[in-house]
């Protein structure tokens, strides 16, 4: 009798596990949209990049204060214009779509961003995490996380060198 009870319990547990809906997806339309947006970023194709976002999208970059799409494009243009090359390491990227407990659709992306500053020929490799919410195939919210310490230091070095050059030029006059 004990064995029948344990067998019945095991069968019930197996059946209960099988009724759970799938919540994690390595491939989906949303993961492909995010990858297409990354490709547009790497190409500097800002119109295509913006096309993946809803008009009211909020973008958070290491902050709780959102940026608009236009504000984010302007910061990306400024950052990438200082670089002779930039992009993500696609050999070691990880992307997945998740349906959370509220049935919201999120795509998570992990990779390393590599960029070379034109003025100093300094190459930086920075781990990046994106958490991107989709509604009706469009990005409505994006959270970008990375440690910007090294990049900010490089921008400060470039600005200091430009200021020193400007000061030297004005003292020669």
CSV table of N, CA and C in Angstrom, one decimal:
chain,number,residue,atom,x,y,z
A,1,UNK,N,0.8,-1.2,0.0
A,1,UNK,CA,0.0,0.0,0.0
A,1,UNK,C,0.9,1.3,0.0
A,2,UNK,N,1.9,1.2,0.8
A,2,UNK,CA,2.9,2.3,0.8
A,2,UNK,C,3.5,2.6,-0.5
A,3,UNK,N,3.8,1.6,-1.3
A,3,UNK,CA,4.4,1.8,-2.6
A,3,UNK,C,3.4,2.4,-3.6
A,4,UNK,N,2.1,2.0,-3.5
A,4,UNK,CA,1.1,2.5,-4.4
A,4,UNK,C,0.9,4.0,-4.1
A,5,UNK,N,0.9,4.4,-2.8
A,5,UNK,CA,0.8,5.8,-2.4
A,5,UNK,C,2.0,6.6,-2.9
A,6,UNK,N,3.2,6.1,-2.8
A,6,UNK,CA,4.4,6.8,-3.3
A,6,UNK,C,4.4,6.9,-4.8
A,7,UNK,N,4.0,5.9,-5.5
A,7,UNK,CA,3.9,5.9,-6.9
A,7,UNK,C,2.8,6.9,-7.4
A,8,UNK,N,1.7,7.0,-6.7
A,8,UNK,CA,0.6,7.9,-7.1
A,8,UNK,C,1.1,9.3,-6.8
A,9,UNK,N,1.8,9.6,-5.7
A,9,UNK,CA,2.4,10.9,-5.4
A,9,UNK,C,3.4,11.3,-6.5
A,10,UNK,N,4.3,10.4,-6.9
A,10,UNK,CA,5.3,10.7,-7.9
A,10,UNK,C,4.6,11.1,-9.2
A,11,UNK,N,3.6,10.3,-9.6
A,11,UNK,CA,2.8,10.6,-10.8
A,11,UNK,C,2.2,12.0,-10.8
A,12,UNK,N,1.6,12.3,-9.6
A,12,UNK,CA,0.9,13.6,-9.5
A,12,UNK,C,1.9,14.7,-9.6
A,13,UNK,N,3.1,14.5,-9.0
A,13,UNK,CA,4.1,15.6,-9.1
A,13,UNK,C,4.6,15.8,-10.5
A,14,UNK,N,4.8,14.7,-11.2
A,14,UNK,CA,5.2,14.8,-12.6
A,14,UNK,C,4.2,15.5,-13.5
A,15,UNK,N,2.9,15.1,-13.3
A,15,UNK,CA,1.8,15.8,-14.0
A,15,UNK,C,1.7,17.2,-13.7
A,16,UNK,N,1.9,17.6,-12.4
A,16,UNK,CA,1.9,19.0,-12.0
A,16,UNK,C,3.0,19.8,-12.7
A,17,UNK,N,4.1,19.2,-12.8
A,17,UNK,CA,5.3,19.9,-13.4
A,17,UNK,C,5.1,20.1,-14.9
A,18,UNK,N,4.4,19.2,-15.6
A,18,UNK,CA,4.2,19.3,-17.0
A,18,UNK,C,3.1,20.3,-17.3
A,19,UNK,N,2.3,20.7,-16.4
A,19,UNK,CA,1.3,21.7,-16.7
A,19,UNK,C,1.8,23.2,-16.6
A,20,UNK,N,3.0,23.4,-16.2
A,20,UNK,CA,3.5,24.7,-16.1
A,20,UNK,C,3.8,25.3,-17.5
A,21,UNK,N,3.4,26.5,-17.8
A,21,UNK,CA,3.7,27.1,-19.1
A,21,UNK,C,5.2,27.5,-19.2
A,22,UNK,N,5.7,27.4,-20.4
A,22,UNK,CA,7.1,27.8,-20.6
A,22,UNK,C,7.2,29.3,-20.3
A,23,UNK,N,8.2,29.7,-19.6
A,23,UNK,CA,8.4,31.1,-19.2
A,23,UNK,C,9.7,31.7,-19.8
A,24,UNK,N,10.7,30.8,-20.2
A,24,UNK,CA,12.0,31.3,-20.7
A,24,UNK,C,12.1,30.8,-22.1
A,25,UNK,N,12.6,31.7,-23.0
A,25,UNK,CA,12.8,31.4,-24.4
A,25,UNK,C,14.1,31.9,-24.9
A,26,UNK,N,14.9,31.0,-25.5
A,26,UNK,CA,16.2,31.5,-26.0
A,26,UNK,C,16.0,32.3,-27.4
A,27,UNK,N,14.9,31.9,-28.1
A,27,UNK,CA,14.7,32.6,-29.4
A,27,UNK,C,13.2,33.0,-29.4
A,28,UNK,N,13.0,34.2,-29.9
A,28,UNK,CA,11.6,34.8,-30.1
A,28,UNK,C,11.7,36.0,-31.0
A,29,UNK,N,10.6,36.5,-31.4
A,29,UNK,CA,10.5,37.7,-32.2
A,29,UNK,C,11.2,38.9,-31.4
A,30,UNK,N,11.0,38.9,-30.1
A,30,UNK,CA,11.5,40.0,-29.3
A,30,UNK,C,13.1,39.9,-29.2
A,31,UNK,N,13.6,38.7,-29.1
A,31,UNK,CA,15.1,38.6,-29.0
A,31,UNK,C,15.7,39.0,-30.4
A,32,UNK,N,15.0,38.6,-31.5
A,32,UNK,CA,15.5,39.0,-32.8
A,32,UNK,C,15.4,40.6,-33.0
A,33,UNK,N,14.3,41.2,-32.4
A,33,UNK,CA,14.2,42.6,-32.5
A,33,UNK,C,15.4,43.3,-31.7
A,34,UNK,N,15.7,42.8,-30.5
A,34,UNK,CA,16.8,43.3,-29.8
A,34,UNK,C,18.1,43.2,-30.5
A,35,UNK,N,18.3,42.0,-31.1
A,35,UNK,CA,19.6,41.8,-31.9
A,35,UNK,C,19.6,42.7,-33.1
A,36,UNK,N,18.5,43.0,-33.7
A,36,UNK,CA,18.5,43.9,-34.8
A,36,UNK,C,18.8,45.3,-34.4
A,37,UNK,N,18.3,45.7,-33.2
A,37,UNK,CA,18.6,47.0,-32.6
A,37,UNK,C,20.1,47.2,-32.3
A,38,UNK,N,20.7,46.1,-31.8
A,38,UNK,CA,22.1,46.1,-31.5
A,38,UNK,C,22.9,46.3,-32.8
A,39,UNK,N,22.5,45.6,-33.8
A,39,UNK,CA,23.2,45.7,-35.1
A,39,UNK,C,23.1,47.1,-35.6
A,40,UNK,N,21.9,47.7,-35.5
A,40,UNK,CA,21.7,49.1,-35.9
A,40,UNK,C,22.6,50.0,-35.1
A,41,UNK,N,22.7,49.8,-33.8
A,41,UNK,CA,23.6,50.6,-33.0
A,41,UNK,C,25.0,50.5,-33.5
A,42,UNK,N,25.5,49.3,-33.7
A,42,UNK,CA,26.9,49.0,-34.2
A,42,UNK,C,27.1,49.7,-35.5
A,43,UNK,N,26.1,49.8,-36.4
A,43,UNK,CA,26.3,50.4,-37.7
A,43,UNK,C,26.1,52.0,-37.6
A,44,UNK,N,25.7,52.5,-36.5
A,44,UNK,CA,25.4,53.9,-36.4
A,44,UNK,C,24.1,54.3,-37.1
A,45,UNK,N,23.2,53.3,-37.3
A,45,UNK,CA,22.0,53.5,-38.1
A,45,UNK,C,20.9,53.9,-37.1
A,46,UNK,N,20.9,55.2,-36.7
A,46,UNK,CA,20.0,55.6,-35.6
A,46,UNK,C,18.6,55.6,-35.9
A,47,UNK,N,18.2,55.8,-37.1
A,47,UNK,CA,16.7,55.7,-37.5
A,47,UNK,C,16.2,54.3,-37.3
A,48,UNK,N,17.0,53.3,-37.8
A,48,UNK,CA,16.6,51.9,-37.6
A,48,UNK,C,16.6,51.6,-36.1
A,49,UNK,N,17.6,52.0,-35.4
A,49,UNK,CA,17.6,51.8,-33.9
A,49,UNK,C,16.4,52.3,-33.2
A,50,UNK,N,16.0,53.6,-33.5
A,50,UNK,CA,14.9,54.2,-32.9
A,50,UNK,C,13.6,53.5,-33.3
A,51,UNK,N,13.5,52.9,-34.5
A,51,UNK,CA,12.3,52.2,-35.0
A,51,UNK,C,11.9,51.0,-34.2
A,52,UNK,N,12.8,50.5,-33.3
A,52,UNK,CA,12.4,49.3,-32.5
A,52,UNK,C,11.7,49.8,-31.2
A,53,UNK,N,11.7,51.1,-30.9
A,53,UNK,CA,11.1,51.6,-29.7
A,53,UNK,C,9.7,52.1,-29.9
A,54,UNK,N,8.8,52.0,-28.9
A,54,UNK,CA,7.5,52.7,-28.9
A,54,UNK,C,7.8,54.2,-28.7
A,55,UNK,N,7.0,55.0,-29.2
A,55,UNK,CA,7.2,56.5,-29.1
A,55,UNK,C,7.3,57.0,-27.7
A,56,UNK,N,6.7,56.3,-26.8
A,56,UNK,CA,6.7,56.7,-25.4
A,56,UNK,C,7.7,55.9,-24.5
A,57,UNK,N,8.6,55.2,-25.2
A,57,UNK,CA,9.6,54.4,-24.4
A,57,UNK,C,10.4,55.2,-23.4
A,58,UNK,N,10.7,54.5,-22.4
A,58,UNK,CA,11.6,55.1,-21.3
A,58,UNK,C,12.9,54.3,-21.3
A,59,UNK,N,14.0,55.0,-21.3
A,59,UNK,CA,15.3,54.3,-21.3
A,59,UNK,C,16.1,54.8,-20.0
A,60,UNK,N,16.5,53.8,-19.2
A,60,UNK,CA,17.2,54.1,-18.0
A,60,UNK,C,18.7,53.6,-18.2
A,61,UNK,N,19.6,54.5,-18.0
A,61,UNK,CA,21.0,54.1,-18.2
A,61,UNK,C,21.7,54.3,-16.8
A,62,UNK,N,21.9,53.2,-16.1
A,62,UNK,CA,22.5,53.3,-14.8
A,62,UNK,C,21.8,54.3,-13.9
A,63,UNK,N,20.5,54.4,-14.0
A,63,UNK,CA,19.8,55.5,-13.3
A,63,UNK,C,18.4,55.1,-13.1
A,64,UNK,N,17.7,55.8,-12.2
A,64,UNK,CA,16.3,55.7,-12.0
A,64,UNK,C,15.5,56.8,-12.8
A,65,UNK,N,16.3,57.7,-13.4
A,65,UNK,CA,15.7,58.8,-14.2
A,65,UNK,C,15.7,58.4,-15.6
A,66,UNK,N,14.5,58.3,-16.3
A,66,UNK,CA,14.5,57.9,-17.7
A,66,UNK,C,14.9,58.9,-18.6
A,67,UNK,N,15.4,58.5,-19.8
A,67,UNK,CA,15.8,59.3,-20.9
A,67,UNK,C,14.7,59.0,-22.0
A,68,UNK,N,14.5,60.0,-22.9
A,68,UNK,CA,13.7,59.8,-24.0
A,68,UNK,C,14.5,59.1,-25.1
A,69,UNK,N,13.9,58.7,-26.1
A,69,UNK,CA,14.6,58.1,-27.2
A,69,UNK,C,15.6,59.1,-27.8
A,70,UNK,N,15.2,60.3,-28.0
A,70,UNK,CA,16.1,61.3,-28.6
A,70,UNK,C,17.3,61.6,-27.7
A,71,UNK,N,17.0,61.7,-26.4
A,71,UNK,CA,18.1,62.0,-25.5
A,71,UNK,C,19.1,60.8,-25.5
A,72,UNK,N,18.6,59.6,-25.6
A,72,UNK,CA,19.6,58.4,-25.7
A,72,UNK,C,20.3,58.4,-27.0
A,73,UNK,N,19.7,58.7,-28.1
A,73,UNK,CA,20.4,58.7,-29.4
A,73,UNK,C,21.5,59.8,-29.3
A,74,UNK,N,21.2,60.9,-28.7
A,74,UNK,CA,22.2,62.0,-28.7
A,74,UNK,C,23.4,61.5,-27.8
A,75,UNK,N,23.2,60.9,-26.7
A,75,UNK,CA,24.3,60.4,-25.9
A,75,UNK,C,25.1,59.3,-26.6
A,76,UNK,N,24.4,58.4,-27.3
A,76,UNK,CA,25.1,57.4,-28.1
A,76,UNK,C,25.9,57.9,-29.2
A,77,UNK,N,25.4,58.9,-29.9
A,77,UNK,CA,26.1,59.5,-31.0
A,77,UNK,C,27.4,60.2,-30.5
A,78,UNK,N,27.2,60.9,-29.3
A,78,UNK,CA,28.4,61.6,-28.7
A,78,UNK,C,29.5,60.5,-28.3
A,79,UNK,N,29.0,59.5,-27.7
A,79,UNK,CA,30.0,58.4,-27.3
A,79,UNK,C,30.7,57.8,-28.4
A,80,UNK,N,29.9,57.3,-29.4
A,80,UNK,CA,30.4,56.6,-30.5
A,80,UNK,C,31.3,57.4,-31.5
A,81,UNK,N,31.0,58.7,-31.5
A,81,UNK,CA,31.8,59.6,-32.4
A,81,UNK,C,33.2,59.8,-31.9
A,82,UNK,N,33.4,59.5,-30.6
A,82,UNK,CA,34.8,59.5,-30.1
A,82,UNK,C,35.6,58.2,-30.3
A,83,UNK,N,34.9,57.3,-30.9
A,83,UNK,CA,35.5,55.9,-31.0
A,83,UNK,C,35.8,55.6,-32.5
A,84,UNK,N,36.9,55.0,-32.7
A,84,UNK,CA,37.3,54.6,-34.1
A,84,UNK,C,36.6,53.2,-34.4
A,85,UNK,N,36.3,52.5,-33.4
A,85,UNK,CA,35.5,51.2,-33.6
A,85,UNK,C,34.8,50.9,-32.3
A,86,UNK,N,33.7,50.2,-32.4
A,86,UNK,CA,32.9,49.9,-31.2
A,86,UNK,C,31.9,48.8,-31.6
A,87,UNK,N,31.5,48.0,-30.6
A,87,UNK,CA,30.5,46.9,-30.8
A,87,UNK,C,30.5,45.9,-29.7
A,88,UNK,N,29.6,45.0,-29.7
A,88,UNK,CA,29.5,43.9,-28.7
A,88,UNK,C,30.2,42.7,-29.2
A,89,UNK,N,30.6,41.9,-28.2
A,89,UNK,CA,31.3,40.6,-28.4
A,89,UNK,C,30.1,39.6,-28.6
A,90,UNK,N,29.8,39.3,-29.9
A,90,UNK,CA,28.7,38.4,-30.2
A,90,UNK,C,29.1,36.9,-30.0
A,91,UNK,N,30.3,36.6,-29.9
A,91,UNK,CA,30.7,35.2,-29.6
A,91,UNK,C,30.4,34.8,-28.2
A,92,UNK,N,30.3,35.8,-27.3
A,92,UNK,CA,30.1,35.5,-25.9
A,92,UNK,C,28.9,36.3,-25.3
A,93,UNK,N,27.9,36.5,-26.2
A,93,UNK,CA,26.7,37.2,-25.7
A,93,UNK,C,25.6,36.1,-25.3
A,94,UNK,N,24.7,36.6,-24.4
A,94,UNK,CA,23.7,35.7,-24.0
A,94,UNK,C,22.4,36.5,-24.0
A,95,UNK,N,21.4,35.9,-24.6
A,95,UNK,CA,20.1,36.6,-24.7
A,95,UNK,C,18.9,35.7,-24.5
A,96,UNK,N,17.9,36.1,-23.7
A,96,UNK,CA,16.8,35.3,-23.5
A,96,UNK,C,15.5,36.1,-23.3
A,97,UNK,N,14.4,35.6,-23.6
A,97,UNK,CA,13.1,36.3,-23.4
A,97,UNK,C,12.5,35.6,-22.2
A,98,UNK,N,11.9,36.4,-21.3
A,98,UNK,CA,11.2,35.9,-20.1
A,98,UNK,C,9.8,36.4,-20.1
A,99,UNK,N,8.8,35.6,-19.8
A,99,UNK,CA,7.5,36.0,-19.4
A,99,UNK,C,7.5,36.1,-17.9
A,100,UNK,N,7.4,37.3,-17.3
A,100,UNK,CA,7.5,37.3,-15.8
A,100,UNK,C,6.1,37.0,-15.2
A,101,UNK,N,6.1,37.0,-13.9
A,101,UNK,CA,4.9,36.6,-13.2
A,101,UNK,C,3.6,37.4,-13.5
A,102,UNK,N,3.8,38.7,-14.0
A,102,UNK,CA,2.7,39.5,-14.4
A,102,UNK,C,2.4,39.3,-15.9
A,103,UNK,N,3.1,38.3,-16.6
A,103,UNK,CA,3.0,38.0,-18.0
A,103,UNK,C,3.5,39.2,-18.8
A,104,UNK,N,4.4,40.0,-18.3
A,104,UNK,CA,5.1,41.0,-19.1
A,104,UNK,C,6.3,40.3,-19.8
A,105,UNK,N,6.5,40.8,-21.0
A,105,UNK,CA,7.6,40.2,-21.9
A,105,UNK,C,8.9,41.1,-21.7
A,106,UNK,N,9.9,40.4,-21.2
A,106,UNK,CA,11.2,41.0,-21.1
A,106,UNK,C,12.3,40.2,-21.8
A,107,UNK,N,13.2,40.9,-22.4
A,107,UNK,CA,14.4,40.3,-23.0
A,107,UNK,C,15.6,40.8,-22.2
A,108,UNK,N,16.4,39.8,-21.8
A,108,UNK,CA,17.7,40.1,-21.1
A,108,UNK,C,18.9,39.8,-22.0
A,109,UNK,N,19.8,40.7,-22.0
A,109,UNK,CA,21.0,40.6,-22.8
A,109,UNK,C,22.2,40.8,-22.0
A,110,UNK,N,23.2,40.0,-22.1
A,110,UNK,CA,24.5,40.1,-21.5
A,110,UNK,C,25.6,40.0,-22.5
A,111,UNK,N,26.6,40.9,-22.5
A,111,UNK,CA,27.7,40.8,-23.4
A,111,UNK,C,28.8,41.8,-22.9
A,112,UNK,N,29.9,41.8,-23.7
A,112,UNK,CA,30.9,42.8,-23.4
A,112,UNK,C,31.0,43.8,-24.6
A,113,UNK,N,31.0,45.0,-24.3
A,113,UNK,CA,31.1,46.1,-25.3
A,113,UNK,C,32.6,46.5,-25.4
A,114,UNK,N,33.1,46.5,-26.6
A,114,UNK,CA,34.5,46.8,-26.9
A,114,UNK,C,34.5,48.1,-27.7
A,115,UNK,N,35.3,49.1,-27.3
A,115,UNK,CA,35.4,50.3,-28.1
A,115,UNK,C,36.8,50.8,-28.0
A,116,UNK,N,37.3,51.4,-29.1
A,116,UNK,CA,38.6,52.0,-29.2
A,116,UNK,C,38.4,53.5,-29.4
A,117,UNK,N,39.0,54.3,-28.4
A,117,UNK,CA,38.9,55.7,-28.5
A,117,UNK,C,39.9,56.2,-29.6
A,118,UNK,N,39.4,57.0,-30.5
A,118,UNK,CA,40.2,57.5,-31.6
A,118,UNK,C,41.3,58.4,-31.1
A,119,UNK,N,41.1,59.3,-30.2
A,119,UNK,CA,42.1,60.3,-29.8
A,119,UNK,C,43.3,59.7,-29.0
A,120,UNK,N,43.0,58.6,-28.3
A,120,UNK,CA,44.1,58.0,-27.5
A,120,UNK,C,44.5,56.6,-27.9
A,121,UNK,N,43.7,56.0,-28.9
A,121,UNK,CA,43.9,54.6,-29.3
A,121,UNK,C,43.8,53.6,-28.1
A,122,UNK,N,43.0,54.0,-27.1
A,122,UNK,CA,42.8,53.2,-25.9
A,122,UNK,C,41.6,52.3,-26.2
A,123,UNK,N,41.7,51.0,-25.9
A,123,UNK,CA,40.6,50.1,-26.1
A,123,UNK,C,40.1,49.7,-24.7
A,124,UNK,N,38.7,49.8,-24.6
A,124,UNK,CA,38.1,49.4,-23.4
A,124,UNK,C,37.1,48.3,-23.7
A,125,UNK,N,37.0,47.3,-22.8
A,125,UNK,CA,36.1,46.2,-22.8
A,125,UNK,C,35.3,46.3,-21.5
A,126,UNK,N,33.9,46.5,-21.7
A,126,UNK,CA,33.1,46.7,-20.5
A,126,UNK,C,31.9,45.8,-20.6
A,127,UNK,N,31.7,45.0,-19.5
A,127,UNK,CA,30.5,44.1,-19.5
A,127,UNK,C,29.2,45.0,-19.4
A,128,UNK,N,28.2,44.6,-20.2
A,128,UNK,CA,26.9,45.3,-20.3
A,128,UNK,C,25.8,44.3,-20.1
A,129,UNK,N,24.7,44.8,-19.4
A,129,UNK,CA,23.5,44.1,-19.2
A,129,UNK,C,22.3,45.0,-19.6
A,130,UNK,N,21.5,44.4,-20.5
A,130,UNK,CA,20.3,45.1,-20.9
A,130,UNK,C,19.1,44.3,-20.4
A,131,UNK,N,18.1,45.0,-19.9
A,131,UNK,CA,16.8,44.5,-19.5
A,131,UNK,C,15.8,45.3,-20.3
A,132,UNK,N,15.1,44.6,-21.2
A,132,UNK,CA,14.2,45.3,-22.2
A,132,UNK,C,12.8,44.8,-22.2
A,133,UNK,N,11.8,45.7,-21.9
A,133,UNK,CA,10.4,45.3,-21.9
A,133,UNK,C,9.8,45.5,-23.2
A,134,UNK,N,9.0,44.6,-23.7
A,134,UNK,CA,8.3,44.7,-25.0
A,134,UNK,C,6.8,44.7,-24.8
A,135,UNK,N,6.1,45.5,-25.6
A,135,UNK,CA,4.7,45.4,-25.7
A,135,UNK,C,4.3,45.5,-27.2
A,136,UNK,N,3.6,44.6,-27.7
A,136,UNK,CA,3.2,44.6,-29.1
A,136,UNK,C,4.4,44.7,-30.0
A,137,UNK,N,5.5,44.0,-29.7
A,137,UNK,CA,6.6,44.0,-30.6
A,137,UNK,C,7.5,45.2,-30.5
A,138,UNK,N,7.2,46.2,-29.7
A,138,UNK,CA,8.1,47.4,-29.5
A,138,UNK,C,8.6,47.5,-28.1
A,139,UNK,N,9.8,48.1,-28.1
A,139,UNK,CA,10.5,48.3,-26.7
A,139,UNK,C,9.7,49.5,-26.1
A,140,UNK,N,9.3,49.2,-24.9
A,140,UNK,CA,8.6,50.3,-24.1
A,140,UNK,C,9.4,50.8,-22.9
A,141,UNK,N,10.4,49.9,-22.5
A,141,UNK,CA,11.3,50.3,-21.4
A,141,UNK,C,12.6,49.5,-21.6
A,142,UNK,N,13.7,50.2,-21.4
A,142,UNK,CA,15.0,49.6,-21.5
A,142,UNK,C,15.8,50.1,-20.3
A,143,UNK,N,16.5,49.1,-19.7
A,143,UNK,CA,17.4,49.4,-18.6
A,143,UNK,C,18.8,48.9,-19.0
A,144,UNK,N,19.8,49.9,-19.0
A,144,UNK,CA,21.1,49.6,-19.4
A,144,UNK,C,22.0,49.7,-18.2
A,145,UNK,N,22.8,48.6,-17.9
A,145,UNK,CA,23.7,48.6,-16.8
A,145,UNK,C,25.1,48.3,-17.2
A,146,UNK,N,26.0,49.1,-16.8
A,146,UNK,CA,27.5,48.9,-17.0
A,146,UNK,C,28.3,49.7,-16.0
A,147,UNK,N,29.5,49.4,-15.8
A,147,UNK,CA,30.4,50.2,-15.0
A,147,UNK,C,31.1,51.2,-15.9
A,148,UNK,N,30.7,52.5,-15.9
A,148,UNK,CA,31.3,53.5,-16.8
A,148,UNK,C,32.5,54.1,-16.3
A,149,UNK,N,33.1,53.6,-15.2
A,149,UNK,CA,34.3,54.3,-14.6
A,149,UNK,C,35.4,54.5,-15.6
A,150,UNK,N,35.8,53.4,-16.2
A,150,UNK,CA,37.0,53.5,-17.2
A,150,UNK,C,36.6,54.4,-18.4
A,151,UNK,N,35.4,54.3,-18.9
A,151,UNK,CA,35.0,55.1,-20.0
A,151,UNK,C,35.0,56.6,-19.6
A,152,UNK,N,34.4,56.9,-18.5
A,152,UNK,CA,34.4,58.3,-18.0
A,152,UNK,C,35.8,58.8,-17.8
A,153,UNK,N,36.7,58.0,-17.3
A,153,UNK,CA,38.1,58.4,-17.1
A,153,UNK,C,38.7,58.7,-18.5
A,154,UNK,N,38.4,57.9,-19.5
A,154,UNK,CA,39.0,58.1,-20.8
A,154,UNK,C,38.5,59.4,-21.4
A,155,UNK,N,37.2,59.7,-21.3
A,155,UNK,CA,36.6,60.9,-21.8
A,155,UNK,C,37.2,62.1,-21.0
A,156,UNK,N,37.5,62.0,-19.7
A,156,UNK,CA,38.1,63.1,-19.0
A,156,UNK,C,39.5,63.3,-19.5
A,157,UNK,N,40.2,62.3,-19.8
A,157,UNK,CA,41.6,62.4,-20.3
A,157,UNK,C,41.6,63.1,-21.6
A,158,UNK,N,40.7,62.8,-22.5
A,158,UNK,CA,40.5,63.4,-23.8
A,158,UNK,C,40.2,64.9,-23.6
A,159,UNK,N,39.3,65.2,-22.7
A,159,UNK,CA,38.9,66.6,-22.5
A,159,UNK,C,40.0,67.4,-21.9
A,160,UNK,N,40.8,66.8,-21.0
A,160,UNK,CA,41.9,67.5,-20.4
A,160,UNK,C,43.0,67.8,-21.5
A,161,UNK,N,43.2,66.8,-22.4
A,161,UNK,CA,44.2,67.0,-23.4
A,161,UNK,C,43.8,68.1,-24.4
A,162,UNK,N,42.5,68.2,-24.7
A,162,UNK,CA,41.9,69.2,-25.6
A,162,UNK,C,42.0,70.6,-24.9
A,163,UNK,N,41.7,70.6,-23.6
A,163,UNK,CA,41.8,71.9,-22.9
A,163,UNK,C,43.3,72.4,-22.9
A,164,UNK,N,44.2,71.5,-22.6
A,164,UNK,CA,45.6,71.9,-22.6
A,164,UNK,C,46.1,72.4,-24.0
A,165,UNK,N,45.6,71.7,-25.0
A,165,UNK,CA,46.0,72.1,-26.4
A,165,UNK,C,45.4,73.5,-26.7
A,166,UNK,N,44.2,73.7,-26.3
A,166,UNK,CA,43.6,75.0,-26.5
A,166,UNK,C,44.3,76.1,-25.7
A,167,UNK,N,44.7,75.8,-24.5
A,167,UNK,CA,45.4,76.8,-23.6
A,167,UNK,C,46.8,77.1,-24.2
A,168,UNK,N,47.4,76.1,-24.7
A,168,UNK,CA,48.8,76.3,-25.3
A,168,UNK,C,48.6,77.2,-26.6
A,169,UNK,N,47.6,76.9,-27.4
A,169,UNK,CA,47.3,77.7,-28.6
A,169,UNK,C,47.0,79.1,-28.3
A,170,UNK,N,46.2,79.4,-27.2
A,170,UNK,CA,45.8,80.8,-26.9
A,170,UNK,C,47.0,81.5,-26.3
A,171,UNK,N,47.9,80.8,-25.6
A,171,UNK,CA,49.1,81.5,-25.0
A,171,UNK,C,50.1,81.8,-26.1
A,172,UNK,N,50.1,81.2,-27.3
A,172,UNK,CA,51.0,81.4,-28.4
A,172,UNK,C,50.6,82.7,-29.1
A,173,UNK,N,49.4,83.1,-29.0
A,173,UNK,CA,48.9,84.3,-29.7
A,173,UNK,C,49.2,85.5,-29.1
